[in-house]
């Protein structure tokens, strides 16, 4: 895919590992450093994108699991 065919923005979703059954530990949100270390994020950064924003949310199905939504934007 050449640069002209790439979308202006890209949204990626990642899930944390669910906590072990019976564990009372609170879920740990993803940090920016962790997000920038994900191989899929690195691949999009190499295509000329930058991290625009990210949001940690608790999974509605498993409150011990964190979902992170990552918004990448193509550099002008």
PDB file of N, CA, C and O in Angstrom:
ATOM      1  N   UNK A   1       0.850  -1.173   0.000  1.00  0.00           N
ATOM      2  CA  UNK A   1       0.000   0.000   0.000  1.00  0.00           C
ATOM      3  C   UNK A   1       0.894   1.234   0.000  1.00  0.00           C
ATOM      4  O   UNK A   1       1.727   1.404   0.877  1.00  0.00           O
ATOM      5  N   UNK A   2       0.729   2.118  -0.981  1.00  0.00           N
ATOM      6  CA  UNK A   2       1.559   3.316  -1.009  1.00  0.00           C
ATOM      7  C   UNK A   2       0.955   4.398  -0.117  1.00  0.00           C
ATOM      8  O   UNK A   2      -0.179   4.304   0.329  1.00  0.00           O
ATOM      9  N   UNK A   3       1.715   5.440   0.146  1.00  0.00           N
ATOM     10  CA  UNK A   3       1.310   6.480   1.087  1.00  0.00           C
ATOM     11  C   UNK A   3      -0.007   7.147   0.706  1.00  0.00           C
ATOM     12  O   UNK A   3      -0.781   7.514   1.576  1.00  0.00           O
ATOM     13  N   UNK A   4      -0.286   7.298  -0.570  1.00  0.00           N
ATOM     14  CA  UNK A   4      -1.521   7.942  -1.005  1.00  0.00           C
ATOM     15  C   UNK A   4      -2.752   7.099  -0.659  1.00  0.00           C
ATOM     16  O   UNK A   4      -3.851   7.626  -0.538  1.00  0.00           O
ATOM     17  N   UNK A   5      -2.577   5.802  -0.497  1.00  0.00           N
ATOM     18  CA  UNK A   5      -3.699   4.911  -0.191  1.00  0.00           C
ATOM     19  C   UNK A   5      -3.937   4.736   1.305  1.00  0.00           C
ATOM     20  O   UNK A   5      -4.925   4.131   1.702  1.00  0.00           O
ATOM     21  N   UNK A   6      -3.046   5.247   2.135  1.00  0.00           N
ATOM     22  CA  UNK A   6      -3.178   5.082   3.576  1.00  0.00           C
ATOM     23  C   UNK A   6      -4.260   6.007   4.128  1.00  0.00           C
ATOM     24  O   UNK A   6      -4.402   7.145   3.677  1.00  0.00           O
ATOM     25  N   UNK A   7      -5.018   5.547   5.130  1.00  0.00           N
ATOM     26  CA  UNK A   7      -6.052   6.397   5.718  1.00  0.00           C
ATOM     27  C   UNK A   7      -5.440   7.547   6.521  1.00  0.00           C
ATOM     28  O   UNK A   7      -4.299   7.457   6.983  1.00  0.00           O
ATOM     29  N   UNK A   8      -6.205   8.621   6.711  1.00  0.00           N
ATOM     30  CA  UNK A   8      -5.728   9.770   7.483  1.00  0.00           C
ATOM     31  C   UNK A   8      -5.560   9.404   8.950  1.00  0.00           C
ATOM     32  O   UNK A   8      -4.672   9.920   9.625  1.00  0.00           O
ATOM     33  N   UNK A   9      -6.420   8.515   9.443  1.00  0.00           N
ATOM     34  CA  UNK A   9      -6.318   8.064  10.825  1.00  0.00           C
ATOM     35  C   UNK A   9      -6.440   6.544  10.876  1.00  0.00           C
ATOM     36  O   UNK A   9      -7.006   5.924   9.982  1.00  0.00           O
ATOM     37  N   UNK A  10      -5.904   5.979  11.928  1.00  0.00           N
ATOM     38  CA  UNK A  10      -5.971   4.535  12.144  1.00  0.00           C
ATOM     39  C   UNK A  10      -6.289   4.313  13.616  1.00  0.00           C
ATOM     40  O   UNK A  10      -5.656   4.904  14.492  1.00  0.00           O
ATOM     41  N   UNK A  11      -7.294   3.488  13.886  1.00  0.00           N
ATOM     42  CA  UNK A  11      -7.662   3.154  15.259  1.00  0.00           C
ATOM     43  C   UNK A  11      -7.312   1.699  15.510  1.00  0.00           C
ATOM     44  O   UNK A  11      -7.678   0.817  14.735  1.00  0.00           O
ATOM     45  N   UNK A  12      -6.570   1.465  16.586  1.00  0.00           N
ATOM     46  CA  UNK A  12      -6.183   0.117  16.987  1.00  0.00           C
ATOM     47  C   UNK A  12      -6.756  -0.171  18.368  1.00  0.00           C
ATOM     48  O   UNK A  12      -6.897   0.740  19.187  1.00  0.00           O
ATOM     49  N   UNK A  13      -7.065  -1.427  18.630  1.00  0.00           N
ATOM     50  CA  UNK A  13      -7.610  -1.846  19.918  1.00  0.00           C
ATOM     51  C   UNK A  13      -6.753  -2.966  20.478  1.00  0.00           C
ATOM     52  O   UNK A  13      -6.412  -3.900  19.756  1.00  0.00           O
ATOM     53  N   UNK A  14      -6.413  -2.857  21.758  1.00  0.00           N
ATOM     54  CA  UNK A  14      -5.632  -3.885  22.438  1.00  0.00           C
ATOM     55  C   UNK A  14      -6.327  -4.244  23.739  1.00  0.00           C
ATOM     56  O   UNK A  14      -6.971  -3.407  24.363  1.00  0.00           O
ATOM     57  N   UNK A  15      -6.161  -5.494  24.168  1.00  0.00           N
ATOM     58  CA  UNK A  15      -6.744  -5.983  25.413  1.00  0.00           C
ATOM     59  C   UNK A  15      -5.649  -6.455  26.352  1.00  0.00           C
ATOM     60  O   UNK A  15      -4.694  -7.096  25.918  1.00  0.00           O
ATOM     61  N   UNK A  16      -5.828  -6.172  27.635  1.00  0.00           N
ATOM     62  CA  UNK A  16      -4.902  -6.722  28.627  1.00  0.00           C
ATOM     63  C   UNK A  16      -5.310  -8.162  28.912  1.00  0.00           C
ATOM     64  O   UNK A  16      -6.413  -8.594  28.567  1.00  0.00           O
ATOM     65  N   UNK A  17      -4.423  -8.877  29.564  1.00  0.00           N
ATOM     66  CA  UNK A  17      -4.753 -10.226  30.004  1.00  0.00           C
ATOM     67  C   UNK A  17      -5.754 -10.101  31.148  1.00  0.00           C
ATOM     68  O   UNK A  17      -5.573  -9.263  32.033  1.00  0.00           O
ATOM     69  N   UNK A  18      -6.804 -10.909  31.156  1.00  0.00           N
ATOM     70  CA  UNK A  18      -7.735 -10.846  32.289  1.00  0.00           C
ATOM     71  C   UNK A  18      -7.051 -11.333  33.570  1.00  0.00           C
ATOM     72  O   UNK A  18      -6.136 -12.151  33.515  1.00  0.00           O
ATOM     73  N   UNK A  19      -7.493 -10.808  34.694  1.00  0.00           N
ATOM     74  CA  UNK A  19      -6.930 -11.221  35.980  1.00  0.00           C
ATOM     75  C   UNK A  19      -7.329 -12.657  36.271  1.00  0.00           C
ATOM     76  O   UNK A  19      -8.363 -13.141  35.800  1.00  0.00           O
ATOM     77  N   UNK A  20      -6.516 -13.322  37.038  1.00  0.00           N
ATOM     78  CA  UNK A  20      -6.818 -14.706  37.423  1.00  0.00           C
ATOM     79  C   UNK A  20      -8.105 -14.730  38.246  1.00  0.00           C
ATOM     80  O   UNK A  20      -8.404 -13.783  38.983  1.00  0.00           O
ATOM     81  N   UNK A  21      -8.861 -15.790  38.107  1.00  0.00           N
ATOM     82  CA  UNK A  21     -10.119 -15.931  38.836  1.00  0.00           C
ATOM     83  C   UNK A  21      -9.866 -15.800  40.331  1.00  0.00           C
ATOM     84  O   UNK A  21      -8.920 -16.371  40.863  1.00  0.00           O
ATOM     85  N   UNK A  22     -10.691 -15.016  40.996  1.00  0.00           N
ATOM     86  CA  UNK A  22     -10.561 -14.839  42.435  1.00  0.00           C
ATOM     87  C   UNK A  22      -9.557 -13.782  42.844  1.00  0.00           C
ATOM     88  O   UNK A  22      -9.427 -13.460  44.017  1.00  0.00           O
ATOM     89  N   UNK A  23      -8.839 -13.235  41.888  1.00  0.00           N
ATOM     90  CA  UNK A  23      -7.855 -12.192  42.191  1.00  0.00           C
ATOM     91  C   UNK A  23      -8.582 -10.871  42.405  1.00  0.00           C
ATOM     92  O   UNK A  23      -9.413 -10.480  41.608  1.00  0.00           O
ATOM     93  N   UNK A  24      -8.256 -10.190  43.465  1.00  0.00           N
ATOM     94  CA  UNK A  24      -8.900  -8.914  43.743  1.00  0.00           C
ATOM     95  C   UNK A  24      -8.096  -7.733  43.241  1.00  0.00           C
ATOM     96  O   UNK A  24      -8.421  -6.594  43.548  1.00  0.00           O
ATOM     97  N   UNK A  25      -7.059  -7.989  42.479  1.00  0.00           N
ATOM     98  CA  UNK A  25      -6.199  -6.911  41.986  1.00  0.00           C
ATOM     99  C   UNK A  25      -6.943  -6.034  40.987  1.00  0.00           C
ATOM    100  O   UNK A  25      -7.689  -6.524  40.141  1.00  0.00           O
ATOM    101  N   UNK A  26      -6.749  -4.741  41.117  1.00  0.00           N
ATOM    102  CA  UNK A  26      -7.361  -3.795  40.184  1.00  0.00           C
ATOM    103  C   UNK A  26      -6.648  -3.876  38.840  1.00  0.00           C
ATOM    104  O   UNK A  26      -5.434  -4.095  38.792  1.00  0.00           O
ATOM    105  N   UNK A  27      -7.405  -3.706  37.757  1.00  0.00           N
ATOM    106  CA  UNK A  27      -6.760  -3.731  36.441  1.00  0.00           C
ATOM    107  C   UNK A  27      -5.803  -2.550  36.293  1.00  0.00           C
ATOM    108  O   UNK A  27      -6.039  -1.474  36.833  1.00  0.00           O
ATOM    109  N   UNK A  28      -4.711  -2.779  35.566  1.00  0.00           N
ATOM    110  CA  UNK A  28      -3.694  -1.743  35.376  1.00  0.00           C
ATOM    111  C   UNK A  28      -3.836  -1.168  33.969  1.00  0.00           C
ATOM    112  O   UNK A  28      -3.763  -1.906  32.979  1.00  0.00           O
ATOM    113  N   UNK A  29      -4.056   0.155  33.862  1.00  0.00           N
ATOM    114  CA  UNK A  29      -4.190   0.752  32.534  1.00  0.00           C
ATOM    115  C   UNK A  29      -2.865   0.725  31.775  1.00  0.00           C
ATOM    116  O   UNK A  29      -1.793   0.666  32.368  1.00  0.00           O
ATOM    117  N   UNK A  30      -2.975   0.768  30.447  1.00  0.00           N
ATOM    118  CA  UNK A  30      -1.796   0.823  29.595  1.00  0.00           C
ATOM    119  C   UNK A  30      -1.182   2.218  29.683  1.00  0.00           C
ATOM    120  O   UNK A  30      -1.888   3.218  29.770  1.00  0.00           O
ATOM    121  N   UNK A  31       0.141   2.293  29.622  1.00  0.00           N
ATOM    122  CA  UNK A  31       0.839   3.580  29.588  1.00  0.00           C
ATOM    123  C   UNK A  31       1.194   3.920  28.136  1.00  0.00           C
ATOM    124  O   UNK A  31       1.187   3.045  27.262  1.00  0.00           O
ATOM    125  N   UNK A  32       1.541   5.158  27.914  1.00  0.00           N
ATOM    126  CA  UNK A  32       1.946   5.572  26.570  1.00  0.00           C
ATOM    127  C   UNK A  32       3.185   4.799  26.128  1.00  0.00           C
ATOM    128  O   UNK A  32       3.282   4.385  24.972  1.00  0.00           O
ATOM    129  N   UNK A  33       4.116   4.597  27.040  1.00  0.00           N
ATOM    130  CA  UNK A  33       5.340   3.858  26.702  1.00  0.00           C
ATOM    131  C   UNK A  33       5.011   2.430  26.263  1.00  0.00           C
ATOM    132  O   UNK A  33       5.601   1.919  25.302  1.00  0.00           O
ATOM    133  N   UNK A  34       4.074   1.775  26.946  1.00  0.00           N
ATOM    134  CA  UNK A  34       3.680   0.416  26.556  1.00  0.00           C
ATOM    135  C   UNK A  34       3.049   0.412  25.163  1.00  0.00           C
ATOM    136  O   UNK A  34       3.353  -0.444  24.331  1.00  0.00           O
ATOM    137  N   UNK A  35       2.180   1.380  24.924  1.00  0.00           N
ATOM    138  CA  UNK A  35       1.489   1.463  23.637  1.00  0.00           C
ATOM    139  C   UNK A  35       2.486   1.661  22.501  1.00  0.00           C
ATOM    140  O   UNK A  35       2.400   1.013  21.463  1.00  0.00           O
ATOM    141  N   UNK A  36       3.446   2.545  22.711  1.00  0.00           N
ATOM    142  CA  UNK A  36       4.451   2.798  21.673  1.00  0.00           C
ATOM    143  C   UNK A  36       5.359   1.595  21.448  1.00  0.00           C
ATOM    144  O   UNK A  36       6.019   1.504  20.422  1.00  0.00           O
ATOM    145  N   UNK A  37       5.363   0.657  22.366  1.00  0.00           N
ATOM    146  CA  UNK A  37       6.168  -0.552  22.232  1.00  0.00           C
ATOM    147  C   UNK A  37       5.467  -1.689  21.506  1.00  0.00           C
ATOM    148  O   UNK A  37       6.101  -2.674  21.133  1.00  0.00           O
ATOM    149  N   UNK A  38       4.158  -1.585  21.272  1.00  0.00           N
ATOM    150  CA  UNK A  38       3.428  -2.641  20.570  1.00  0.00           C
ATOM    151  C   UNK A  38       3.885  -2.715  19.115  1.00  0.00           C
ATOM    152  O   UNK A  38       4.016  -1.689  18.435  1.00  0.00           O
ATOM    153  N   UNK A  39       4.113  -3.916  18.626  1.00  0.00           N
ATOM    154  CA  UNK A  39       4.638  -4.080  17.264  1.00  0.00           C
ATOM    155  C   UNK A  39       3.702  -3.494  16.207  1.00  0.00           C
ATOM    156  O   UNK A  39       4.167  -2.897  15.232  1.00  0.00           O
ATOM    157  N   UNK A  40       2.406  -3.626  16.394  1.00  0.00           N
ATOM    158  CA  UNK A  40       1.467  -3.076  15.404  1.00  0.00           C
ATOM    159  C   UNK A  40       1.520  -1.548  15.395  1.00  0.00           C
ATOM    160  O   UNK A  40       1.462  -0.919  14.330  1.00  0.00           O
ATOM    161  N   UNK A  41       1.652  -0.934  16.560  1.00  0.00           N
ATOM    162  CA  UNK A  41       1.774   0.526  16.635  1.00  0.00           C
ATOM    163  C   UNK A  41       3.082   0.955  15.979  1.00  0.00           C
ATOM    164  O   UNK A  41       3.107   1.904  15.180  1.00  0.00           O
ATOM    165  N   UNK A  42       4.166   0.250  16.270  1.00  0.00           N
ATOM    166  CA  UNK A  42       5.462   0.575  15.654  1.00  0.00           C
ATOM    167  C   UNK A  42       5.382   0.514  14.132  1.00  0.00           C
ATOM    168  O   UNK A  42       5.965   1.355  13.438  1.00  0.00           O
ATOM    169  N   UNK A  43       4.660  -0.471  13.610  1.00  0.00           N
ATOM    170  CA  UNK A  43       4.530  -0.610  12.155  1.00  0.00           C
ATOM    171  C   UNK A  43       3.821   0.602  11.552  1.00  0.00           C
ATOM    172  O   UNK A  43       4.223   1.102  10.497  1.00  0.00           O
ATOM    173  N   UNK A  44       2.781   1.089  12.226  1.00  0.00           N
ATOM    174  CA  UNK A  44       2.068   2.267  11.713  1.00  0.00           C
ATOM    175  C   UNK A  44       2.889   3.534  11.889  1.00  0.00           C
ATOM    176  O   UNK A  44       2.864   4.425  11.030  1.00  0.00           O
ATOM    177  N   UNK A  45       3.648   3.629  12.964  1.00  0.00           N
ATOM    178  CA  UNK A  45       4.531   4.787  13.137  1.00  0.00           C
ATOM    179  C   UNK A  45       5.568   4.826  12.023  1.00  0.00           C
ATOM    180  O   UNK A  45       5.902   5.907  11.512  1.00  0.00           O
ATOM    181  N   UNK A  46       6.064   3.666  11.609  1.00  0.00           N
ATOM    182  CA  UNK A  46       7.054   3.588  10.526  1.00  0.00           C
ATOM    183  C   UNK A  46       6.461   4.007   9.186  1.00  0.00           C
ATOM    184  O   UNK A  46       7.196   4.402   8.281  1.00  0.00           O
ATOM    185  N   UNK A  47       5.141   3.946   9.061  1.00  0.00           N
ATOM    186  CA  UNK A  47       4.460   4.362   7.824  1.00  0.00           C
ATOM    187  C   UNK A  47       4.181   5.862   7.805  1.00  0.00           C
ATOM    188  O   UNK A  47       3.558   6.360   6.877  1.00  0.00           O
ATOM    189  N   UNK A  48       4.602   6.574   8.850  1.00  0.00           N
ATOM    190  CA  UNK A  48       4.427   8.027   8.871  1.00  0.00           C
ATOM    191  C   UNK A  48       3.274   8.497   9.744  1.00  0.00           C
ATOM    192  O   UNK A  48       2.761   9.601   9.554  1.00  0.00           O
ATOM    193  N   UNK A  49       2.863   7.694  10.703  1.00  0.00           N
ATOM    194  CA  UNK A  49       1.787   8.084  11.614  1.00  0.00           C
ATOM    195  C   UNK A  49       2.385   8.510  12.946  1.00  0.00           C
ATOM    196  O   UNK A  49       3.532   8.207  13.256  1.00  0.00           O
ATOM    197  N   UNK A  50       1.581   9.234  13.739  1.00  0.00           N
ATOM    198  CA  UNK A  50       1.975   9.589  15.093  1.00  0.00           C
ATOM    199  C   UNK A  50       0.828   9.257  16.035  1.00  0.00           C
ATOM    200  O   UNK A  50      -0.330   9.194  15.618  1.00  0.00           O
ATOM    201  N   UNK A  51       1.173   9.041  17.286  1.00  0.00           N
ATOM    202  CA  UNK A  51       0.161   8.759  18.298  1.00  0.00           C
ATOM    203  C   UNK A  51      -0.608  10.037  18.567  1.00  0.00           C
ATOM    204  O   UNK A  51      -0.044  11.034  18.998  1.00  0.00           O
ATOM    205  N   UNK A  52      -1.891  10.017  18.274  1.00  0.00           N
ATOM    206  CA  UNK A  52      -2.730  11.192  18.515  1.00  0.00           C
ATOM    207  C   UNK A  52      -3.345  11.131  19.910  1.00  0.00           C
ATOM    208  O   UNK A  52      -3.354  12.111  20.635  1.00  0.00           O
ATOM    209  N   UNK A  53      -3.876   9.953  20.268  1.00  0.00           N
ATOM    210  CA  UNK A  53      -4.473   9.795  21.596  1.00  0.00           C
ATOM    211  C   UNK A  53      -4.673   8.315  21.896  1.00  0.00           C
ATOM    212  O   UNK A  53      -4.582   7.473  21.009  1.00  0.00           O
ATOM    213  N   UNK A  54      -4.943   8.040  23.162  1.00  0.00           N
ATOM    214  CA  UNK A  54      -5.318   6.690  23.556  1.00  0.00           C
ATOM    215  C   UNK A  54      -6.220   6.784  24.772  1.00  0.00           C
ATOM    216  O   UNK A  54      -6.191   7.766  25.518  1.00  0.00           O
ATOM    217  N   UNK A  55      -7.065   5.767  24.942  1.00  0.00           N
ATOM    218  CA  UNK A  55      -8.014   5.759  26.047  1.00  0.00           C
ATOM    219  C   UNK A  55      -8.125   4.348  26.618  1.00  0.00           C
ATOM    220  O   UNK A  55      -8.382   3.405  25.873  1.00  0.00           O
ATOM    221  N   UNK A  56      -7.930   4.236  27.912  1.00  0.00           N
ATOM    222  CA  UNK A  56      -8.099   2.974  28.618  1.00  0.00           C
ATOM    223  C   UNK A  56      -9.546   2.869  29.092  1.00  0.00           C
ATOM    224  O   UNK A  56     -10.094   3.831  29.624  1.00  0.00           O
ATOM    225  N   UNK A  57     -10.147   1.699  28.900  1.00  0.00           N
ATOM    226  CA  UNK A  57     -11.512   1.447  29.359  1.00  0.00           C
ATOM    227  C   UNK A  57     -11.559   0.065  29.990  1.00  0.00           C
ATOM    228  O   UNK A  57     -10.808  -0.820  29.588  1.00  0.00           O
ATOM    229  N   UNK A  58     -12.451  -0.123  30.935  1.00  0.00           N
ATOM    230  CA  UNK A  58     -12.666  -1.451  31.488  1.00  0.00           C
ATOM    231  C   UNK A  58     -13.575  -2.227  30.550  1.00  0.00           C
ATOM    232  O   UNK A  58     -14.538  -1.683  30.007  1.00  0.00           O
ATOM    233  N   UNK A  59     -13.278  -3.492  30.361  1.00  0.00           N
ATOM    234  CA  UNK A  59     -14.102  -4.343  29.519  1.00  0.00           C
ATOM    235  C   UNK A  59     -15.470  -4.508  30.162  1.00  0.00           C
ATOM    236  O   UNK A  59     -15.568  -4.814  31.348  1.00  0.00           O
ATOM    237  N   UNK A  60     -16.542  -4.329  29.381  1.00  0.00           N
ATOM    238  CA  UNK A  60     -17.883  -4.534  29.941  1.00  0.00           C
ATOM    239  C   UNK A  60     -18.155  -6.006  30.272  1.00  0.00           C
ATOM    240  O   UNK A  60     -18.974  -6.304  31.122  1.00  0.00           O
ATOM    241  N   UNK A  61     -17.440  -6.906  29.625  1.00  0.00           N
ATOM    242  CA  UNK A  61     -17.637  -8.337  29.870  1.00  0.00           C
ATOM    243  C   UNK A  61     -16.800  -8.853  31.026  1.00  0.00           C
ATOM    244  O   UNK A  61     -17.149  -9.832  31.655  1.00  0.00           O
ATOM    245  N   UNK A  62     -15.648  -8.211  31.269  1.00  0.00           N
ATOM    246  CA  UNK A  62     -14.749  -8.652  32.335  1.00  0.00           C
ATOM    247  C   UNK A  62     -14.079  -7.420  32.942  1.00  0.00           C
ATOM    248  O   UNK A  62     -13.099  -6.911  32.394  1.00  0.00           O
ATOM    249  N   UNK A  63     -14.599  -6.911  34.065  1.00  0.00           N
ATOM    250  CA  UNK A  63     -14.049  -5.685  34.640  1.00  0.00           C
ATOM    251  C   UNK A  63     -12.609  -5.800  35.137  1.00  0.00           C
ATOM    252  O   UNK A  63     -12.024  -4.814  35.550  1.00  0.00           O
ATOM    253  N   UNK A  64     -12.017  -6.984  35.067  1.00  0.00           N
ATOM    254  CA  UNK A  64     -10.605  -7.118  35.427  1.00  0.00           C
ATOM    255  C   UNK A  64      -9.702  -6.949  34.206  1.00  0.00           C
ATOM    256  O   UNK A  64      -8.492  -7.000  34.316  1.00  0.00           O
ATOM    257  N   UNK A  65     -10.315  -6.726  33.043  1.00  0.00           N
ATOM    258  CA  UNK A  65      -9.571  -6.594  31.790  1.00  0.00           C
ATOM    259  C   UNK A  65      -9.672  -5.163  31.276  1.00  0.00           C
ATOM    260  O   UNK A  65     -10.735  -4.550  31.321  1.00  0.00           O
ATOM    261  N   UNK A  66      -8.557  -4.641  30.779  1.00  0.00           N
ATOM    262  CA  UNK A  66      -8.511  -3.285  30.234  1.00  0.00           C
ATOM    263  C   UNK A  66      -8.486  -3.354  28.708  1.00  0.00           C
ATOM    264  O   UNK A  66      -7.777  -4.166  28.126  1.00  0.00           O
ATOM    265  N   UNK A  67      -9.273  -2.488  28.088  1.00  0.00           N
ATOM    266  CA  UNK A  67      -9.266  -2.312  26.636  1.00  0.00           C
ATOM    267  C   UNK A  67      -8.661  -0.933  26.380  1.00  0.00           C
ATOM    268  O   UNK A  67      -9.055   0.041  27.019  1.00  0.00           O
ATOM    269  N   UNK A  68      -7.700  -0.868  25.487  1.00  0.00           N
ATOM    270  CA  UNK A  68      -7.140   0.441  25.142  1.00  0.00           C
ATOM    271  C   UNK A  68      -7.420   0.706  23.670  1.00  0.00           C
ATOM    272  O   UNK A  68      -7.211  -0.149  22.813  1.00  0.00           O
ATOM    273  N   UNK A  69      -7.975   1.885  23.410  1.00  0.00           N
ATOM    274  CA  UNK A  69      -8.238   2.341  22.043  1.00  0.00           C
ATOM    275  C   UNK A  69      -7.147   3.338  21.686  1.00  0.00           C
ATOM    276  O   UNK A  69      -6.932   4.316  22.406  1.00  0.00           O
ATOM    277  N   UNK A  70      -6.469   3.082  20.586  1.00  0.00           N
ATOM    278  CA  UNK A  70      -5.330   3.898  20.168  1.00  0.00           C
ATOM    279  C   UNK A  70      -5.667   4.595  18.853  1.00  0.00           C
ATOM    280  O   UNK A  70      -6.071   3.941  17.892  1.00  0.00           O
ATOM    281  N   UNK A  71      -5.532   5.913  18.845  1.00  0.00           N
ATOM    282  CA  UNK A  71      -5.791   6.699  17.629  1.00  0.00           C
ATOM    283  C   UNK A  71      -4.462   7.196  17.091  1.00  0.00           C
ATOM    284  O   UNK A  71      -3.696   7.878  17.787  1.00  0.00           O
ATOM    285  N   UNK A  72      -4.170   6.816  15.853  1.00  0.00           N
ATOM    286  CA  UNK A  72      -2.973   7.267  15.158  1.00  0.00           C
ATOM    287  C   UNK A  72      -3.386   8.175  14.008  1.00  0.00           C
ATOM    288  O   UNK A  72      -4.405   7.919  13.358  1.00  0.00           O
ATOM    289  N   UNK A  73      -2.635   9.217  13.769  1.00  0.00           N
ATOM    290  CA  UNK A  73      -2.923  10.135  12.671  1.00  0.00           C
ATOM    291  C   UNK A  73      -1.703  10.226  11.759  1.00  0.00           C
ATOM    292  O   UNK A  73      -0.567  10.229  12.228  1.00  0.00           O
ATOM    293  N   UNK A  74      -1.992  10.298  10.468  1.00  0.00           N
ATOM    294  CA  UNK A  74      -0.912  10.404   9.495  1.00  0.00           C
ATOM    295  C   UNK A  74      -0.321  11.802   9.519  1.00  0.00           C
ATOM    296  O   UNK A  74      -1.033  12.789   9.583  1.00  0.00           O
ATOM    297  N   UNK A  75       1.000  11.887   9.520  1.00  0.00           N
ATOM    298  CA  UNK A  75       1.669  13.171   9.486  1.00  0.00           C
ATOM    299  C   UNK A  75       1.438  13.846   8.152  1.00  0.00           C
ATOM    300  O   UNK A  75       1.435  13.192   7.113  1.00  0.00           O
ATOM    301  N   UNK A  76       1.261  15.139   8.175  1.00  0.00           N
ATOM    302  CA  UNK A  76       1.004  15.882   6.923  1.00  0.00           C
ATOM    303  C   UNK A  76       2.271  16.098   6.139  1.00  0.00           C
ATOM    304  O   UNK A  76       3.344  16.053   6.591  1.00  0.00           O
TER     305      UNK A  76
END
